[in-house]
PDB file of C-alpha atoms in Angstrom:
ATOM      1  CA  MET X   1       0.000   0.000   0.000  1.00 52.00           C
ATOM      2  CA  SER X   2       1.456   3.343  -0.955  1.00 58.00           C
ATOM      3  CA  GLU X   3       1.569   6.415   1.238  1.00 69.00           C
ATOM      4  CA  GLY X   4      -1.689   8.323   1.108  1.00 74.00           C
ATOM      5  CA  THR X   5      -3.697   5.290   0.033  1.00 80.00           C
ATOM      6  CA  PRO X   6      -6.501   4.670   2.502  1.00 82.00           C
ATOM      7  CA  ALA X   7      -6.593   1.302   4.240  1.00 79.00           C
ATOM      8  CA  PRO X   8      -9.193  -1.035   2.779  1.00 85.00           C
ATOM      9  CA  LYS X   9     -12.537  -0.942   4.539  1.00 90.00           C
ATOM     10  CA  PRO X  10     -13.080  -3.997   6.764  1.00 92.00           C
ATOM     11  CA  GLN X  11     -15.453  -6.607   5.368  1.00 95.00           C
ATOM     12  CA  LEU X  12     -18.738  -7.404   7.071  1.00 96.00           C
ATOM     13  CA  LEU X  13     -18.503 -11.008   8.342  1.00 96.00           C
ATOM     14  CA  ALA X  14     -21.838 -11.241  10.151  1.00 96.00           C
ATOM     15  CA  SER X  15     -24.776  -9.080  11.126  1.00 97.00           C
ATOM     16  CA  GLY X  16     -28.012  -9.580  12.959  1.00 96.00           C
ATOM     17  CA  THR X  17     -30.292  -8.488  15.750  1.00 96.00           C
ATOM     18  CA  LEU X  18     -29.464  -9.715  19.249  1.00 97.00           C
ATOM     19  CA  MET X  19     -30.297  -8.636  22.792  1.00 96.00           C
ATOM     20  CA  LYS X  20     -27.593  -7.030  24.975  1.00 96.00           C
ATOM     21  CA  GLN X  21     -27.701  -6.365  28.684  1.00 94.00           C
ATOM     22  CA  GLY X  22     -26.947  -2.755  29.598  1.00 91.00           C
ATOM     23  CA  ASN X  23     -23.726  -1.975  31.443  1.00 87.00           C
ATOM     24  CA  VAL X  24     -25.254   0.356  34.054  1.00 85.00           C
ATOM     25  CA  MET X  25     -29.000  -0.313  33.904  1.00 83.00           C
ATOM     26  CA  LYS X  26     -29.135  -4.110  33.721  1.00 88.00           C
ATOM     27  CA  ASN X  27     -32.110  -4.189  31.344  1.00 90.00           C
ATOM     28  CA  TRP X  28     -32.063  -6.001  28.005  1.00 94.00           C
ATOM     29  CA  LYS X  29     -32.112  -4.029  24.765  1.00 94.00           C
ATOM     30  CA  ARG X  30     -32.452  -5.128  21.171  1.00 95.00           C
ATOM     31  CA  ARG X  31     -29.371  -4.133  19.191  1.00 97.00           C
ATOM     32  CA  HIS X  32     -28.208  -4.689  15.639  1.00 97.00           C
ATOM     33  CA  PHE X  33     -24.703  -6.211  15.661  1.00 97.00           C
ATOM     34  CA  GLU X  34     -22.079  -6.156  12.912  1.00 97.00           C
ATOM     35  CA  LEU X  35     -18.877  -8.202  13.036  1.00 98.00           C
ATOM     36  CA  THR X  36     -16.118  -6.924  10.754  1.00 97.00           C
ATOM     37  CA  SER X  37     -12.958  -8.543   9.419  1.00 97.00           C
ATOM     38  CA  ASP X  38     -10.755  -6.331  11.601  1.00 96.00           C
ATOM     39  CA  GLY X  39     -12.199  -7.924  14.745  1.00 97.00           C
ATOM     40  CA  MET X  40     -14.630  -5.183  15.690  1.00 97.00           C
ATOM     41  CA  LEU X  41     -18.120  -6.013  16.939  1.00 98.00           C
ATOM     42  CA  ILE X  42     -20.231  -2.893  16.471  1.00 97.00           C
ATOM     43  CA  TYR X  43     -23.674  -2.538  17.986  1.00 97.00           C
ATOM     44  CA  LEU X  44     -26.338  -0.088  16.928  1.00 96.00           C
ATOM     45  CA  THR X  45     -29.876   0.751  17.939  1.00 94.00           C
ATOM     46  CA  ALA X  46     -32.200  -1.677  16.218  1.00 85.00           C
ATOM     47  CA  HIS X  47     -34.683   0.995  15.138  1.00 86.00           C
ATOM     48  CA  SER X  48     -32.541   3.959  13.990  1.00 89.00           C
ATOM     49  CA  GLY X  49     -29.151   2.370  13.307  1.00 90.00           C
ATOM     50  CA  THR X  50     -27.309   4.804  15.577  1.00 93.00           C
ATOM     51  CA  GLN X  51     -24.032   3.282  16.775  1.00 95.00           C
ATOM     52  CA  LYS X  52     -24.165   2.680  20.534  1.00 95.00           C
ATOM     53  CA  GLY X  53     -20.756   1.080  20.996  1.00 95.00           C
ATOM     54  CA  LYS X  54     -18.182  -1.391  19.802  1.00 96.00           C
ATOM     55  CA  VAL X  55     -16.073  -4.208  21.182  1.00 97.00           C
ATOM     56  CA  ASP X  56     -12.521  -4.759  19.981  1.00 97.00           C
ATOM     57  CA  LEU X  57     -12.440  -8.549  19.952  1.00 97.00           C
ATOM     58  CA  LYS X  58      -8.655  -8.534  19.662  1.00 95.00           C
ATOM     59  CA  THR X  59      -8.621  -7.470  23.344  1.00 95.00           C
ATOM     60  CA  ALA X  60     -11.155 -10.101  24.440  1.00 96.00           C
ATOM     61  CA  LYS X  61      -9.989 -12.662  26.971  1.00 95.00           C
ATOM     62  CA  ALA X  62     -12.707 -15.154  26.093  1.00 95.00           C
ATOM     63  CA  VAL X  63     -16.167 -15.842  24.743  1.00 96.00           C
ATOM     64  CA  VAL X  64     -18.231 -18.034  27.072  1.00 95.00           C
ATOM     65  CA  LYS X  65     -21.510 -19.888  26.484  1.00 94.00           C
ATOM     66  CA  GLY X  66     -24.426 -18.541  28.498  1.00 93.00           C
ATOM     67  CA  GLU X  67     -25.068 -21.769  30.365  1.00 91.00           C
ATOM     68  CA  GLU X  68     -21.697 -21.328  32.106  1.00 91.00           C
ATOM     69  CA  ILE X  69     -22.197 -17.832  33.504  1.00 89.00           C
ATOM     70  CA  GLU X  70     -25.161 -15.791  34.698  1.00 89.00           C
ATOM     71  CA  PRO X  71     -25.580 -12.030  34.349  1.00 91.00           C
ATOM     72  CA  VAL X  72     -26.610  -9.766  37.220  1.00 87.00           C
ATOM     73  CA  GLY X  73     -30.350 -10.296  37.557  1.00 89.00           C
ATOM     74  CA  GLY X  74     -30.170 -13.578  35.635  1.00 88.00           C
ATOM     75  CA  TRP X  75     -31.095 -14.336  32.060  1.00 90.00           C
ATOM     76  CA  PRO X  76     -34.457 -12.805  31.107  1.00 89.00           C
ATOM     77  CA  GLU X  77     -37.639 -14.853  31.474  1.00 86.00           C
ATOM     78  CA  PHE X  78     -38.259 -14.806  27.703  1.00 84.00           C
ATOM     79  CA  SER X  79     -35.024 -16.724  27.011  1.00 85.00           C
ATOM     80  CA  THR X  80     -32.775 -19.473  28.272  1.00 82.00           C
ATOM     81  CA  SER X  81     -29.066 -19.483  28.987  1.00 86.00           C
ATOM     82  CA  GLN X  82     -28.761 -21.837  25.991  1.00 92.00           C
ATOM     83  CA  THR X  83     -29.181 -18.874  23.644  1.00 95.00           C
ATOM     84  CA  GLY X  84     -26.812 -16.524  25.478  1.00 95.00           C
ATOM     85  CA  PHE X  85     -23.097 -15.854  25.415  1.00 96.00           C
ATOM     86  CA  VAL X  86     -20.644 -13.540  27.109  1.00 96.00           C
ATOM     87  CA  ILE X  87     -17.721 -11.628  25.626  1.00 97.00           C
ATOM     88  CA  ARG X  88     -15.120 -11.031  28.331  1.00 96.00           C
ATOM     89  CA  ILE X  89     -12.779  -8.093  27.844  1.00 95.00           C
ATOM     90  CA  PRO X  90     -10.602  -6.524  30.523  1.00 95.00           C
ATOM     91  CA  GLY X  91     -12.901  -4.512  32.776  1.00 93.00           C
ATOM     92  CA  ARG X  92     -16.235  -5.651  31.309  1.00 94.00           C
ATOM     93  CA  ASP X  93     -18.377  -8.632  30.406  1.00 95.00           C
ATOM     94  CA  TYR X  94     -20.874  -8.211  27.531  1.00 96.00           C
ATOM     95  CA  PHE X  95     -23.952 -10.420  28.032  1.00 96.00           C
ATOM     96  CA  ILE X  96     -25.686 -11.122  24.730  1.00 97.00           C
ATOM     97  CA  LEU X  97     -28.718 -13.197  23.712  1.00 96.00           C
ATOM     98  CA  ALA X  98     -29.596 -14.724  20.369  1.00 96.00           C
ATOM     99  CA  SER X  99     -33.109 -15.872  19.436  1.00 95.00           C
ATOM    100  CA  THR X 100     -32.131 -19.530  19.157  1.00 95.00           C
ATOM    101  CA  GLU X 101     -29.320 -21.821  20.198  1.00 95.00           C
ATOM    102  CA  SER X 102     -28.450 -22.328  16.527  1.00 96.00           C
ATOM    103  CA  GLU X 103     -28.135 -18.576  15.958  1.00 97.00           C
ATOM    104  CA  ARG X 104     -25.985 -18.295  19.106  1.00 96.00           C
ATOM    105  CA  ASP X 105     -23.695 -21.087  17.895  1.00 96.00           C
ATOM    106  CA  GLY X 106     -23.251 -19.318  14.547  1.00 97.00           C
ATOM    107  CA  TRP X 107     -22.122 -16.161  16.340  1.00 97.00           C
ATOM    108  CA  LEU X 108     -19.785 -18.178  18.586  1.00 96.00           C
ATOM    109  CA  THR X 109     -18.139 -19.741  15.532  1.00 96.00           C
ATOM    110  CA  ARG X 110     -17.519 -16.334  13.955  1.00 97.00           C
ATOM    111  CA  LEU X 111     -16.395 -14.677  17.201  1.00 97.00           C
ATOM    112  CA  SER X 112     -13.950 -17.499  17.943  1.00 95.00           C
ATOM    113  CA  LYS X 113     -11.823 -16.317  14.996  1.00 95.00           C
ATOM    114  CA  PHE X 114     -10.871 -13.329  17.154  1.00 96.00           C
ATOM    115  CA  ALA X 115     -11.350 -14.438  20.766  1.00 94.00           C
ATOM    116  CA  PRO X 116     -11.008 -17.894  22.336  1.00 93.00           C
ATOM    117  CA  LEU X 117     -14.158 -19.843  23.146  1.00 91.00           C
ATOM    118  CA  GLU X 118     -13.580 -20.947  26.726  1.00 88.00           C
ATOM    119  CA  SER X 119     -15.193 -22.916  29.483  1.00 81.00           C
ATOM    120  CA  LEU X 120     -15.398 -21.480  32.982  1.00 68.00           C
ATOM    121  CA  SER X 121     -14.579 -24.896  34.396  1.00 62.00           C
ATOM    122  CA  GLU X 122     -11.026 -24.448  33.100  1.00 51.00           C
ATOM    123  CA  PRO X 123      -8.409 -23.618  35.780  1.00 46.00           C
ATOM    124  CA  GLU X 124      -7.916 -19.992  34.623  1.00 47.00           C
ATOM    125  CA  TYR X 125     -11.414 -19.117  35.892  1.00 45.00           C
ATOM    126  CA  GLN X 126     -11.416 -21.092  39.133  1.00 41.00           C
ATOM    127  CA  THR X 127     -11.115 -19.261  42.395  1.00 41.00           C
ATOM    128  CA  PRO X 128      -8.972 -20.664  45.213  1.00 43.00           C
ATOM    129  CA  GLY X 129     -10.980 -23.024  47.383  1.00 44.00           C
ATOM    130  CA  SER X 130     -13.711 -23.579  44.785  1.00 41.00           C
ATOM    131  CA  ASP X 131     -15.071 -27.084  44.437  1.00 45.00           C
ATOM    132  CA  LEU X 132     -14.905 -27.044  40.640  1.00 42.00           C
ATOM    133  CA  PRO X 133     -12.760 -29.876  39.234  1.00 42.00           C
TER     134      PRO X 133
END
């Protein structure tokens, strides 16, 4: 690439509407998500398309299936942990829900290209004195 030539725009790898738990107010909001080839997960309001935030997956420590971790207040009544997942970055966990387990698994496959899919039963996540194997 020559000087002055703009970097190529990242490709869209996946997009879809998911639910995300708020960071401060722990309510669930519908957001449109876009995963790009540079490892960014961008989320926008579902109705107006205004960008609300983004997650740099290159900084993520892990992606965890919802059945292994519970958000503050629990998973919402209209869903099950089987459709949820968590993106863990330093300083924050993003709790996200898909409509179905199949949709969730598709997102996990794509996200795992940038962040490791991990199990909380692995030693890295155990606390001293816990009775996890």
